Amino acid sequence: MTEISISVPGEEAKTVEAGISAQEALKELLSKKQRKQAIAALCNGERTDLSAPLQTDTVIEPILASSDEGMHILRHSSAHIMAQAVKELFGQDVKVAIGPAIEDGYYYDFDRDTAFTPDDFAAIEERMAEIVKARLPFERRTLPMTEAITFFSEQGEEYKVELLKDLEQKGENSVSLYQQGDFIDLCRGPHIPDTSWLKSFKLLRVAGSYWRGDEHKPMLTRIYGTAFFDKKDLKKYLNRLEEAKKRDHRKLGKQLGLFTIQDEVGPGLILWQPRGSLLRKLIEDYWKDAHYKHGYDLLYTPHIARQDLWKTSGHLDFYGENMYSAMEIDEVAYQLKPMNCPFHIGVYNATKHSYREFPVRWCELGTVYRYERTGALHGLMRVRGFTQDDAHIFCRPDQLEEEIFNIIDLNLQVLKTFGFAEYDVYLSTRPEKYVGSDEHWELSTKALQQAMDKKGLAYAVDPGEGVFYGPKIDIKIKDQLGRSWQCSTIQVDFNLPERFGMTYTGQDGAEHQPIMIHRALMGSLERFIGVLIEHYAGAFPLWMAPEQARILNITDTQVDYCVQVHAELRKAGVRVEQDLRNEKLNYKIREAQMMKTPYMLIIGDREMEEGTVTVRKRNGENLPPMTLQEFADLVSQECEQGTA
RNA sequence: GCCGAUAUAGCUCAGUUUGGUAGAGCGGCUGAUUCGUAAUCAGUAGGUCACCGGUUCAAGUCCGGUUAUCGGCUCCA
């Protein structure tokens, strides 16, 4: 018998016989309490089943059920169990494709003549429960590639065969299979030791999806599910889904009277209702103010331009599919703009420029139109006409880093004002196909990196994911429910200055080409407002609340006083409305509450006599009666804090 | 665009299985009530049942098509 040494990181090694399982090894090294939570193991850095035999010296770490990795394994195993249940119930009708774990759950894709419906869930879940109860072990085995192909071919599992052939091409000559009960699946693993580990699970929805995400390949039927070690966690998760549903901006948008989308107008086109329009105006005002303070000048440009412009810019070539077809005006073709950049360049090229005036910073809330496929449209999040909070900066190469720094600075400030303090940042570098010199790419990629370092911004690199015209930084914000949204983007562009022959006179008296930076902070106002609605669940901070306060009288006696209060507060700059209907106070409070009004001003005889208002906050808290001036000051102070 | 589901009053939904020309609650309007921190009572007006076509003596209901929406895929601000 050979002997091997095993250890957990940082602890003393033990000598054991070779061939013991990872589980037994953990038993040697850890207390019972510690290893009870182990669902799999990390052996010399590799994820392994607990049943895996150890043949060489091994540093072993338990993968705990409570860890992200543990959850991932559980859900992956749950996908296998679901597939087993489906195969057992629907047998030969079904071919299996792939079934990975994803964030918050897992899915499995099946090929079946008739798609699954949620009506099938009960039966599948029931069968899954039986499989769990049967405590079937997950057994791993490795098979030579040719045998594996033969095996799955015989089963008629053509998708597995296709996967195997791809692996074979990549030079793999053996694969691992996992079996629980009679169900055998191609899988890298690891898995839970046996099916009984799956304590709580739920199937969530069905959807179609292309085989390998390719729209030219067959459409499969996908079942999404989720799994947890604990019933309580499942319940928490389902509650979170409920919460997300309650915050759905389409629902809140209707309830709060913010926007509407109508068939008569067209899909993906937003009609802003008065409250939504005011909300948007407040956001736009803040944005313009912040930009002015950061050295930007404001531009306005048209919605259409000659088709030739889009030829020059290259949009017709590389973005034409997303553009609406041309309209003819005086026998000349014009097209709706999908982007604002060519117009800003037009402004630039209207005059001669010197290196002395750089950097030039121009911003615009520019409304663009892009063709989106019908299936992609979604409330405010994905529309066909939207307003970018666009800006273009033109500068010299030596100013690039500082400009990027300034943009990031403004960017983070704006995000913070809107209540987003958490984000993931990505740097996308040069792709395979690109324009511009290597030197330029290197210079600007470095400038992006150094600016982020200087700002102390942590980021991940997406190698080769840059746009063909330059490297970029993307910022994905995290909302109240922890979901991320891509909004901000900062892109260097070597392409358009070239195409439009942009120049400036340098210190040397010669003509040079400026560097161009595109950037958007909110991305699209429509989408950003959608995110804001869900982030705040419709209860906007005071500074952007379309209705900051609502006057509620108790009886008709106070009507005249209320009208006076209303007028005075409006004069003092408070966005105040009044509800003077002959209804009970409770009724009016309920309504104001459902509209998420930040402050309710309650006026009865007492207030009328004393010339005050009683303030009820939307969290139910009451403030002592105060004068109109005191309330107006409170509002303006809170607003200032909100946008500081 | 693709797969699946859905479409009834301003809103939320019942009625569709078993065809016999529409119903509730909220909201609106009218009246009564004058009320202190999340829905006062009564009366009343709202619908070519998304649209087009077919089957039938008869279609909200069955069949086909179109449009839009929803869950995904793909794409993306």
XYZ file of C-alpha atoms (C1' of nucleotides) in Angstrom:
721
model
C 0.000 0.000 0.000
C 1.289 3.403 -0.920
C 0.909 6.164 1.532
C 0.051 9.762 0.786
C -0.040 12.881 2.880
C -3.191 14.891 3.248
C -3.761 18.270 4.856
C -6.102 21.183 5.021
C -4.433 24.494 4.094
C -2.304 25.895 6.888
C -2.628 22.758 9.043
C -0.317 19.882 9.726
C -0.352 17.016 7.229
C -1.423 13.475 8.049
C -0.266 10.305 6.381
C -2.937 7.946 5.126
C -3.284 5.117 2.682
C -3.700 6.092 -0.932
C -7.149 5.620 -2.373
C -9.182 6.931 0.517
C -12.067 9.122 -0.494
C -12.126 12.863 -0.085
C -14.865 12.386 2.472
C -12.724 10.046 4.554
C -9.833 12.440 4.268
C -11.960 15.249 5.648
C -12.986 12.949 8.468
C -9.323 12.581 9.364
C -8.643 16.288 9.251
C -11.727 18.105 10.465
C -14.116 18.035 13.373
C -17.505 16.494 12.816
C -19.165 19.855 12.942
C -16.883 21.251 10.279
C -17.207 18.409 7.829
C -20.952 17.895 8.207
C -21.460 20.971 6.088
C -19.142 19.704 3.354
C -20.899 19.030 0.071
C -17.809 18.566 -2.095
C -14.126 19.310 -1.777
C -11.363 21.343 -3.283
C -8.450 18.930 -3.782
C -5.199 20.613 -4.788
C -7.351 23.418 -6.105
C -9.683 21.180 -8.095
C -13.368 20.759 -7.402
C -14.017 17.134 -6.524
C -16.801 14.878 -5.352
C -16.628 13.699 -1.761
C -16.514 10.147 -3.076
C -13.425 10.806 -5.220
C -10.451 8.629 -4.259
C -7.208 10.444 -3.418
C -4.128 8.884 -5.020
C -1.457 11.520 -4.422
C -0.486 13.978 -1.733
C -3.444 16.289 -1.383
C -4.213 19.630 0.121
C -7.932 19.389 0.689
C -10.534 21.969 1.586
C -14.216 21.331 2.152
C -16.715 23.117 -0.108
C -19.421 24.080 2.338
C -23.077 23.861 1.571
C -23.512 27.443 2.698
C -20.912 28.795 0.260
C -21.696 30.177 -3.180
C -19.848 27.280 -4.667
C -21.823 24.832 -2.555
C -25.091 26.345 -3.776
C -23.855 26.123 -7.312
C -23.149 22.417 -6.948
C -26.512 21.775 -5.314
C -28.340 23.544 -8.113
C -26.369 21.786 -10.766
C -27.276 18.484 -9.144
C -30.872 19.625 -8.942
C -30.810 20.178 -12.712
C -29.710 16.558 -13.141
C -32.478 15.373 -10.847
C -35.024 17.417 -12.792
C -33.756 15.912 -16.036
C -34.043 12.447 -14.531
C -37.620 13.147 -13.474
C -38.477 14.488 -16.931
C -36.912 11.479 -18.654
C -38.763 9.101 -16.361
C -42.070 10.833 -16.941
C -41.845 11.648 -20.630
C -39.295 9.057 -21.672
C -38.578 8.698 -25.347
C -40.315 11.941 -26.292
C -37.547 13.935 -24.708
C -33.932 14.530 -25.583
C -31.764 16.332 -23.090
C -29.493 19.221 -24.037
C -27.716 21.130 -21.291
C -28.574 21.915 -17.691
C -26.256 24.314 -15.885
C -26.584 26.125 -12.591
C -27.100 29.866 -12.990
C -27.397 32.755 -10.598
C -30.275 31.998 -8.226
C -31.022 28.606 -9.708
C -30.614 26.381 -12.704
C -32.268 25.304 -15.919
C -32.327 22.331 -18.207
C -33.015 22.474 -21.939
C -35.064 19.688 -23.504
C -36.032 18.842 -27.027
C -39.654 17.746 -27.119
C -42.308 18.053 -29.811
C -44.748 19.797 -27.530
C -43.225 22.348 -25.197
C -43.589 21.945 -21.472
C -46.078 24.167 -19.685
C -46.256 25.148 -16.029
C -49.045 22.561 -15.794
C -46.347 19.910 -16.039
C -44.507 21.271 -13.008
C -46.526 19.485 -10.357
C -45.833 16.062 -11.845
C -42.145 16.780 -12.378
C -41.706 18.171 -8.882
C -43.467 15.168 -7.439
C -41.174 12.790 -9.276
C -38.167 14.834 -8.184
C -39.301 14.483 -4.584
C -39.432 10.719 -5.026
C -35.923 10.712 -6.428
C -34.727 12.785 -3.490
C -36.399 10.409 -1.084
C -34.738 7.426 -2.764
C -31.351 8.805 -1.708
C -29.700 7.838 -4.983
C -25.945 8.365 -4.980
C -24.341 10.478 -7.704
C -21.791 8.136 -9.227
C -19.003 9.430 -11.365
C -17.177 7.461 -13.988
C -14.865 8.337 -16.811
C -15.237 6.935 -20.267
C -12.987 7.077 -23.320
C -14.374 9.569 -25.821
C -15.299 6.974 -28.453
C -17.232 4.897 -25.931
C -19.053 7.947 -24.634
C -20.066 8.905 -28.165
C -21.284 5.392 -28.848
C -23.208 5.351 -25.580
C -25.089 8.605 -26.181
C -25.631 7.790 -29.866
C -27.341 4.563 -28.840
C -29.520 6.517 -26.450
C -30.481 8.852 -29.289
C -29.140 11.805 -27.316
C -27.945 13.762 -30.319
C -27.230 16.939 -28.368
C -24.884 15.137 -26.013
C -23.177 13.589 -29.024
C -22.689 17.031 -30.531
C -21.161 18.282 -27.278
C -18.868 15.268 -27.150
C -17.710 15.758 -30.714
C -16.824 19.345 -29.891
C -14.856 18.187 -26.882
C -13.129 15.617 -29.049
C -12.121 18.334 -31.500
C -10.663 20.295 -28.628
C -8.416 17.302 -27.979
C -10.220 15.645 -25.070
C -9.958 11.893 -25.190
C -12.059 11.016 -22.194
C -15.058 12.491 -20.406
C -16.802 12.029 -17.106
C -20.380 10.861 -16.711
C -22.604 11.070 -13.694
C -25.299 8.606 -12.881
C -28.057 8.719 -10.313
C -30.612 5.939 -10.577
C -30.958 5.060 -14.243
C -30.183 8.567 -15.430
C -26.752 9.131 -16.913
C -25.549 12.546 -17.971
C -22.396 13.953 -19.451
C -20.980 16.225 -16.786
C -17.786 17.621 -15.379
C -19.172 17.646 -11.831
C -18.788 17.728 -8.951
C -22.145 16.805 -7.494
C -23.802 16.335 -4.144
C -23.054 12.888 -2.657
C -26.628 11.689 -3.088
C -30.030 13.011 -4.041
C -31.200 13.378 -0.435
C -29.138 16.555 -0.142
C -31.740 18.337 -2.201
C -34.005 19.523 0.570
C -36.007 22.261 -1.065
C -36.516 23.128 -4.679
C -39.089 24.651 -6.989
C -39.673 24.835 -10.706
C -40.232 28.433 -11.714
C -41.015 28.900 -15.388
C -40.682 27.547 -18.882
C -39.214 29.329 -21.856
C -37.966 28.630 -25.311
C -34.276 28.852 -26.009
C -32.093 28.130 -28.991
C -29.724 25.213 -28.891
C -26.383 26.765 -27.961
C -27.979 30.202 -28.034
C -27.907 30.250 -31.813
C -31.050 31.498 -33.505
C -30.358 29.324 -36.528
C -30.393 26.194 -34.408
C -33.433 24.322 -33.086
C -35.640 25.876 -30.443
C -35.621 23.860 -27.255
C -37.931 24.012 -24.292
C -36.266 25.181 -21.121
C -37.417 24.679 -17.548
C -36.056 27.037 -14.909
C -35.896 26.007 -11.283
C -34.138 26.860 -8.096
C -32.882 24.915 -5.113
C -31.701 25.601 -1.592
C -30.386 23.545 1.283
C -32.999 25.005 3.531
C -36.727 25.549 3.086
C -36.384 28.907 4.785
C -33.918 30.088 2.163
C -36.236 29.008 -0.627
C -39.031 30.952 0.997
C -36.790 33.992 1.335
C -35.927 33.732 -2.326
C -39.561 33.436 -3.367
C -40.323 36.481 -1.236
C -37.588 38.349 -3.051
C -39.230 37.444 -6.363
C -42.506 38.762 -4.972
C -40.773 41.955 -3.902
C -39.291 42.359 -7.373
C -42.746 41.878 -8.854
C -44.152 44.582 -6.599
C -41.393 46.934 -7.704
C -41.859 46.218 -11.390
C -41.554 49.612 -13.047
C -44.310 48.783 -15.521
C -46.748 48.195 -12.689
C -45.564 51.145 -10.594
C -45.402 53.338 -13.671
C -49.108 52.748 -14.166
C -50.004 53.085 -10.492
C -48.034 56.290 -10.025
C -49.108 57.771 -13.343
C -45.573 58.091 -14.697
C -45.754 56.795 -18.251
C -47.822 54.800 -20.696
C -47.164 52.787 -23.833
C -50.004 52.465 -26.315
C -50.681 50.336 -29.333
C -51.976 53.307 -31.271
C -48.642 55.048 -30.839
C -46.489 51.986 -31.313
C -44.500 49.483 -29.312
C -41.353 50.694 -27.579
C -42.413 54.340 -27.672
C -42.941 56.058 -24.351
C -45.630 58.619 -23.524
C -44.589 60.410 -20.356
C -47.552 61.355 -18.204
C -47.431 64.590 -16.194
C -45.888 63.053 -13.090
C -43.357 61.088 -15.098
C -42.535 64.142 -17.152
C -41.896 66.152 -14.017
C -39.727 63.376 -12.588
C -37.757 63.358 -15.810
C -37.430 67.134 -15.848
C -36.024 67.084 -12.309
C -33.485 64.471 -13.312
C -32.568 66.388 -16.447
C -32.191 69.654 -14.529
C -29.871 68.019 -12.035
C -27.896 66.442 -14.862
C -27.472 69.659 -16.780
C -26.453 71.511 -13.661
C -23.893 68.866 -12.701
C -22.435 68.936 -16.199
C -22.199 72.698 -16.320
C -20.360 72.626 -13.012
C -17.983 70.017 -14.435
C -17.019 72.161 -17.402
C -19.410 70.830 -20.032
C -21.331 72.902 -22.549
C -24.795 71.876 -23.626
C -25.749 71.026 -27.204
C -29.033 70.494 -29.011
C -29.097 68.619 -32.317
C -31.805 67.388 -34.711
C -33.477 63.985 -34.851
C -32.840 63.268 -38.513
C -29.985 63.773 -40.919
C -29.118 63.107 -44.510
C -28.341 59.526 -45.223
C -24.923 60.608 -46.492
C -23.974 61.650 -42.976
C -24.598 58.101 -41.788
C -22.514 56.810 -44.659
C -19.631 59.017 -43.649
C -19.932 58.032 -40.012
C -20.064 54.369 -40.944
C -23.325 53.814 -39.040
C -25.077 52.659 -42.179
C -22.487 49.927 -42.570
C -22.042 48.677 -39.047
C -25.290 49.779 -37.417
C -27.676 49.870 -40.354
C -29.735 46.931 -39.094
C -30.749 48.956 -36.069
C -31.659 52.075 -38.039
C -35.091 52.944 -39.396
C -35.363 53.082 -43.123
C -34.876 56.316 -44.985
C -37.532 58.928 -45.666
C -37.359 61.170 -48.688
C -37.352 64.922 -48.333
C -37.036 66.951 -51.556
C -35.665 63.863 -53.274
C -32.917 63.457 -50.701
C -32.809 60.482 -48.305
C -32.853 61.252 -44.590
C -32.692 58.904 -41.631
C -33.579 59.031 -37.947
C -30.540 59.184 -35.718
C -29.511 56.092 -33.770
C -26.662 58.054 -32.129
C -25.721 61.655 -31.519
C -22.012 61.594 -32.274
C -22.033 62.740 -35.922
C -23.934 65.871 -34.905
C -21.459 66.762 -32.202
C -18.727 66.286 -34.731
C -20.651 68.606 -37.028
C -20.576 71.242 -34.319
C -16.859 70.663 -33.917
C -16.153 70.910 -37.621
C -18.118 74.148 -37.910
C -15.130 76.033 -36.564
C -11.340 75.731 -36.517
C -9.790 74.501 -33.286
C -6.541 75.084 -31.477
C -4.833 72.829 -28.954
C -5.270 75.681 -26.486
C -9.041 75.281 -26.203
C -8.881 71.581 -25.346
C -10.460 69.709 -23.743
C -13.767 70.437 -25.424
C -16.644 68.877 -23.457
C -20.086 68.807 -25.035
C -23.128 67.121 -23.617
C -26.646 66.568 -24.839
C -29.759 64.769 -23.742
C -30.152 63.392 -27.235
C -33.157 61.358 -28.239
C -32.269 58.521 -30.603
C -34.286 55.862 -32.379
C -33.163 52.299 -32.819
C -34.912 49.305 -34.258
C -35.356 46.655 -31.587
C -36.810 43.280 -32.340
C -40.338 42.933 -31.016
C -39.430 40.201 -28.566
C -36.760 42.378 -26.983
C -38.999 45.268 -25.954
C -39.600 45.629 -22.232
C -41.304 48.559 -20.501
C -38.890 51.448 -20.122
C -35.901 49.139 -20.062
C -35.819 48.320 -23.736
C -37.500 50.744 -26.103
C -37.270 52.035 -29.657
C -37.004 55.736 -28.921
C -34.882 56.842 -26.001
C -32.829 59.703 -24.710
C -29.148 59.215 -24.082
C -27.358 61.388 -21.563
C -24.632 61.685 -24.089
C -21.390 63.630 -24.115
C -18.351 63.851 -26.321
C -14.989 65.058 -25.210
C -12.336 66.093 -27.696
C -8.816 66.331 -26.385
C -5.102 65.842 -27.007
C -3.462 62.505 -26.263
C -1.668 63.968 -23.251
C -5.015 65.010 -21.748
C -6.702 61.664 -22.141
C -5.950 60.247 -18.714
C -7.049 63.345 -16.853
C -10.235 63.571 -18.900
C -11.085 59.945 -18.186
C -10.455 60.656 -14.517
C -12.801 63.634 -14.624
C -15.483 61.597 -16.360
C -15.256 58.825 -13.782
C -15.394 61.421 -11.044
C -18.587 62.963 -12.420
C -19.959 59.535 -13.200
C -19.616 58.232 -9.646
C -20.983 61.450 -8.229
C -24.086 61.227 -10.397
C -24.635 57.554 -9.568
C -24.269 58.310 -5.867
C -26.833 61.088 -6.086
C -29.299 58.596 -7.505
C -28.590 56.221 -4.650
C -26.218 53.792 -6.344
C -23.072 53.242 -4.343
C -22.282 49.722 -5.486
C -21.150 48.803 -8.942
C -19.014 46.462 -10.996
C -16.569 48.045 -13.387
C -15.243 46.429 -16.556
C -12.432 47.445 -18.859
C -12.791 46.100 -22.383
C -9.604 45.891 -24.405
C -8.748 45.612 -28.082
C -10.796 43.109 -30.078
C -9.537 41.100 -33.031
C -10.945 43.467 -35.615
C -10.080 47.069 -34.915
C -9.199 50.418 -36.396
C -6.522 52.829 -35.204
C -2.846 52.250 -34.553
C -1.537 49.821 -31.952
C 0.186 52.772 -30.368
C -3.096 54.599 -29.910
C -4.780 51.550 -28.457
C -1.998 51.071 -25.979
C -1.939 54.708 -24.978
C -5.654 54.942 -24.410
C -6.050 51.575 -22.698
C -3.331 52.646 -20.327
C -5.012 56.001 -19.799
C -8.260 54.258 -18.865
C -6.429 51.973 -16.454
C -4.424 54.714 -14.811
C -7.442 56.931 -14.381
C -9.298 54.109 -12.645
C -6.302 53.301 -10.451
C -5.961 56.929 -9.486
C -9.636 56.994 -8.578
C -9.155 53.834 -6.563
C -11.729 52.034 -8.682
C -11.539 48.244 -8.749
C -12.285 46.745 -12.157
C -12.236 43.523 -14.099
C -10.704 43.260 -17.551
C -12.756 41.872 -20.434
C -9.999 41.031 -22.883
C -10.912 41.625 -26.522
C -14.392 42.893 -25.639
C -13.751 46.498 -26.680
C -15.608 48.098 -29.583
C -13.690 48.086 -32.864
C -13.023 51.813 -32.605
C -11.487 51.933 -29.138
C -11.256 50.568 -25.585
C -14.032 51.241 -23.081
C -15.056 51.229 -19.461
C -18.516 49.934 -18.500
C -20.063 50.453 -15.098
C -22.852 48.172 -13.946
C -24.792 49.507 -10.996
C -26.437 47.364 -8.332
C -29.942 48.217 -7.227
C -31.684 47.786 -3.895
C -32.427 44.137 -4.668
C -28.843 43.461 -5.724
C -29.605 43.206 -9.437
C -27.102 44.783 -11.782
C -27.818 47.137 -14.624
C -25.418 48.310 -17.270
C -25.814 52.056 -17.537
C -22.580 54.014 -17.695
C -20.117 53.589 -20.511
C -16.953 55.488 -21.420
C -15.482 54.809 -24.853
C -12.409 56.092 -26.630
C -12.878 56.496 -30.379
C -10.138 56.589 -33.038
C -12.565 56.004 -35.851
C -14.901 58.962 -36.168
C -12.232 61.725 -35.962
C -10.582 59.989 -38.892
C -13.774 59.506 -40.894
C -14.853 63.116 -40.447
C -11.386 64.546 -40.935
C -11.406 66.310 -37.577
C -8.362 68.412 -36.837
C -6.907 70.988 -34.519
C -3.847 73.175 -34.822
C -1.123 72.040 -32.468
C 1.614 74.024 -30.757
C 3.825 73.174 -33.723
C 1.458 74.904 -36.105
C 0.610 71.620 -37.819
C -2.822 69.968 -38.052
C -3.466 67.049 -35.705
C -6.316 64.680 -35.104
C -8.112 65.028 -31.748
C -8.966 62.063 -29.575
C -12.673 61.593 -29.091
C -14.364 60.131 -26.005
C -18.032 59.084 -26.001
C -19.699 58.615 -22.688
C -23.098 58.164 -21.118
C -23.669 58.038 -17.373
C -27.292 56.998 -17.075
C -27.167 55.398 -20.499
C -30.754 55.939 -21.467
C -33.042 58.157 -19.436
C -35.949 55.836 -20.069
C -34.080 52.805 -18.847
C -32.443 54.658 -15.977
C -35.791 55.920 -14.747
C -37.080 52.347 -14.991
C -34.204 51.246 -12.787
C -34.839 54.138 -10.390
C -38.508 53.185 -10.058
C -37.543 49.635 -9.109
C -34.613 50.740 -6.941
C -36.792 53.030 -4.848
C -39.989 50.988 -5.279
C -41.552 54.227 -6.506
C -40.767 56.093 -3.263
C -38.379 58.624 -4.769
C -36.103 60.799 -2.667
C -37.598 64.197 -2.024
C -35.474 66.061 -4.558
C -36.839 64.052 -7.466
C -40.326 63.294 -6.181
C -42.793 64.807 -8.647
C -45.172 65.466 -5.766
C -43.313 66.362 -2.602
C -46.275 67.118 -0.405
C -50.033 66.799 -0.435
C -52.408 68.937 1.561
C -55.201 66.985 3.246
C -58.003 68.857 4.951
C -60.139 67.250 7.591
C -63.430 68.985 6.858
C -64.734 71.570 4.405
C -64.201 74.280 7.022
C -60.477 74.428 6.211
C -60.758 74.623 2.433
C -59.952 78.320 2.135
C -56.950 77.999 4.404
C -55.732 74.966 2.419
C -55.939 76.864 -0.859
C -53.876 79.604 0.725
C -51.298 77.129 2.063
C -51.100 75.519 -1.343
C -50.392 78.830 -3.075
C -47.813 79.919 -0.515
C -45.891 76.673 -0.522
C -45.787 76.649 -4.303
C -44.394 80.170 -4.175
C -41.779 78.893 -1.760
C -40.775 76.261 -4.311
C -42.444 73.184 -2.855
C -44.087 70.806 -5.319
C -47.341 70.557 -3.433
C -50.780 69.245 -4.417
C -54.043 69.339 -2.507
C -56.751 66.792 -1.874
C -59.762 68.758 -0.694
C -62.376 66.169 -1.522
C -65.136 65.515 0.933
C -63.636 62.256 2.159
C -62.417 60.986 5.491
C -58.837 61.708 6.452
C -58.040 58.005 6.498
C -59.151 57.681 2.926
C -56.974 60.540 1.735
C -53.960 59.356 3.683
C -54.284 55.939 2.162
C -54.352 57.381 -1.314
C -51.412 59.734 -0.726
C -49.538 56.835 0.801
C -50.123 54.633 -2.229
C -48.838 57.417 -4.439
C -45.691 57.359 -2.265
C -46.043 61.052 -1.459
C -43.123 62.001 0.823
C -45.045 64.461 3.007
C -48.715 64.766 3.864
C -49.773 68.094 5.284
C -52.773 67.618 7.510
C -54.915 70.612 8.159
C -57.751 70.763 10.669
C -59.181 73.535 12.772
C -56.144 73.555 15.083
C -53.693 74.149 12.239
C -55.976 76.733 10.688
C -56.116 78.727 13.931
C -52.383 78.534 14.516
C -51.359 79.055 10.896
C -49.475 75.759 10.770
C -49.546 72.338 9.122
C -49.127 68.914 10.730
C -46.633 66.850 8.780
C -46.976 63.113 8.267
C -44.071 61.369 6.553
C -44.665 58.505 4.181
C -43.105 56.082 6.673
C -45.989 56.880 9.002
C -43.953 59.096 11.313
C -45.538 62.375 12.463
C -43.683 65.644 12.865
C -44.966 68.308 15.246
C -47.040 71.110 13.681
C -44.890 73.709 11.926
C -45.282 76.972 10.071
C -45.266 77.072 6.283
C -41.824 78.663 6.289
C -40.492 75.918 8.540
C -41.870 73.261 6.235
C -40.529 74.937 3.093
C -37.091 75.149 4.714
C -37.259 71.491 5.695
C -38.030 70.559 2.110
C -35.314 72.668 0.529
C -32.764 71.434 3.056
C -33.593 67.811 2.400
C -33.397 68.402 -1.360
C -30.027 70.048 -1.067
C -28.709 67.112 0.915
C -30.058 64.775 -1.732
C -28.133 66.360 -4.589
C -25.055 67.517 -2.684
C -37.225 37.523 -35.311
C -37.852 32.476 -32.564
C -40.522 29.160 -28.541
C -44.547 29.277 -25.089
C -48.526 31.882 -22.665
C -52.024 35.889 -22.448
C -55.669 39.834 -24.420
C -63.211 41.068 -21.193
C -65.214 48.556 -18.249
C -60.169 53.783 -16.566
C -57.678 49.758 -13.010
C -57.653 44.523 -10.917
C -60.172 40.376 -12.399
C -64.657 36.546 -12.986
C -67.444 34.521 -17.160
C -64.444 30.408 -21.973
C -64.366 23.587 -19.842
C -70.473 22.212 -21.287
C -71.753 28.352 -27.701
C -77.899 31.018 -26.323
C -75.679 38.434 -27.702
C -71.636 40.454 -20.558
C -70.478 40.580 -14.362
C -67.810 42.035 -9.530
C -64.603 45.174 -6.652
C -61.964 49.619 -7.002
C -62.050 54.252 -9.663
C -65.621 58.147 -12.153
C -70.253 60.902 -11.628
C -74.705 62.400 -8.302
C -76.527 62.747 -3.423
C -76.134 62.132 1.824
C -72.360 62.502 5.646
C -68.285 67.118 7.945
C -65.360 63.050 9.988
C -57.783 63.939 13.168
C -53.398 59.596 10.685
C -53.955 53.390 5.299
C -60.798 52.523 2.147
C -68.250 56.427 5.141
C -73.013 55.125 2.941
C -76.566 55.076 -1.120
C -77.649 55.731 -6.202
C -75.801 55.967 -11.257
C -73.060 56.021 -15.945
C -69.021 53.159 -18.349
C -67.685 47.424 -22.593
C -68.386 46.943 -31.240
C -65.305 41.092 -24.954
C -57.597 43.543 -29.037
C -58.355 43.347 -34.527
C -59.693 40.496 -39.196
C -61.873 36.205 -41.130
C -64.243 31.208 -40.638
C -67.664 27.322 -38.446
C -72.858 27.726 -36.588
C -79.762 29.189 -36.517
C -76.586 31.611 -32.760
C -69.521 33.100 -30.986
C -66.615 36.822 -25.378
C -66.807 31.292 -25.579
C -64.912 26.813 -31.080
C -61.186 27.257 -35.503
C -57.508 30.213 -38.516
C -54.761 34.718 -39.158
C -52.955 39.661 -37.459
C -51.413 43.002 -33.627
C -49.818 43.931 -28.755
C -48.274 42.319 -23.991
C -45.862 38.711 -20.578
C -41.743 34.684 -19.548
C -37.353 33.363 -21.987
C -33.684 32.863 -26.312
C -30.995 36.261 -29.471
C -29.584 41.373 -29.282
C -28.545 45.582 -26.355
C -28.629 52.105 -23.828
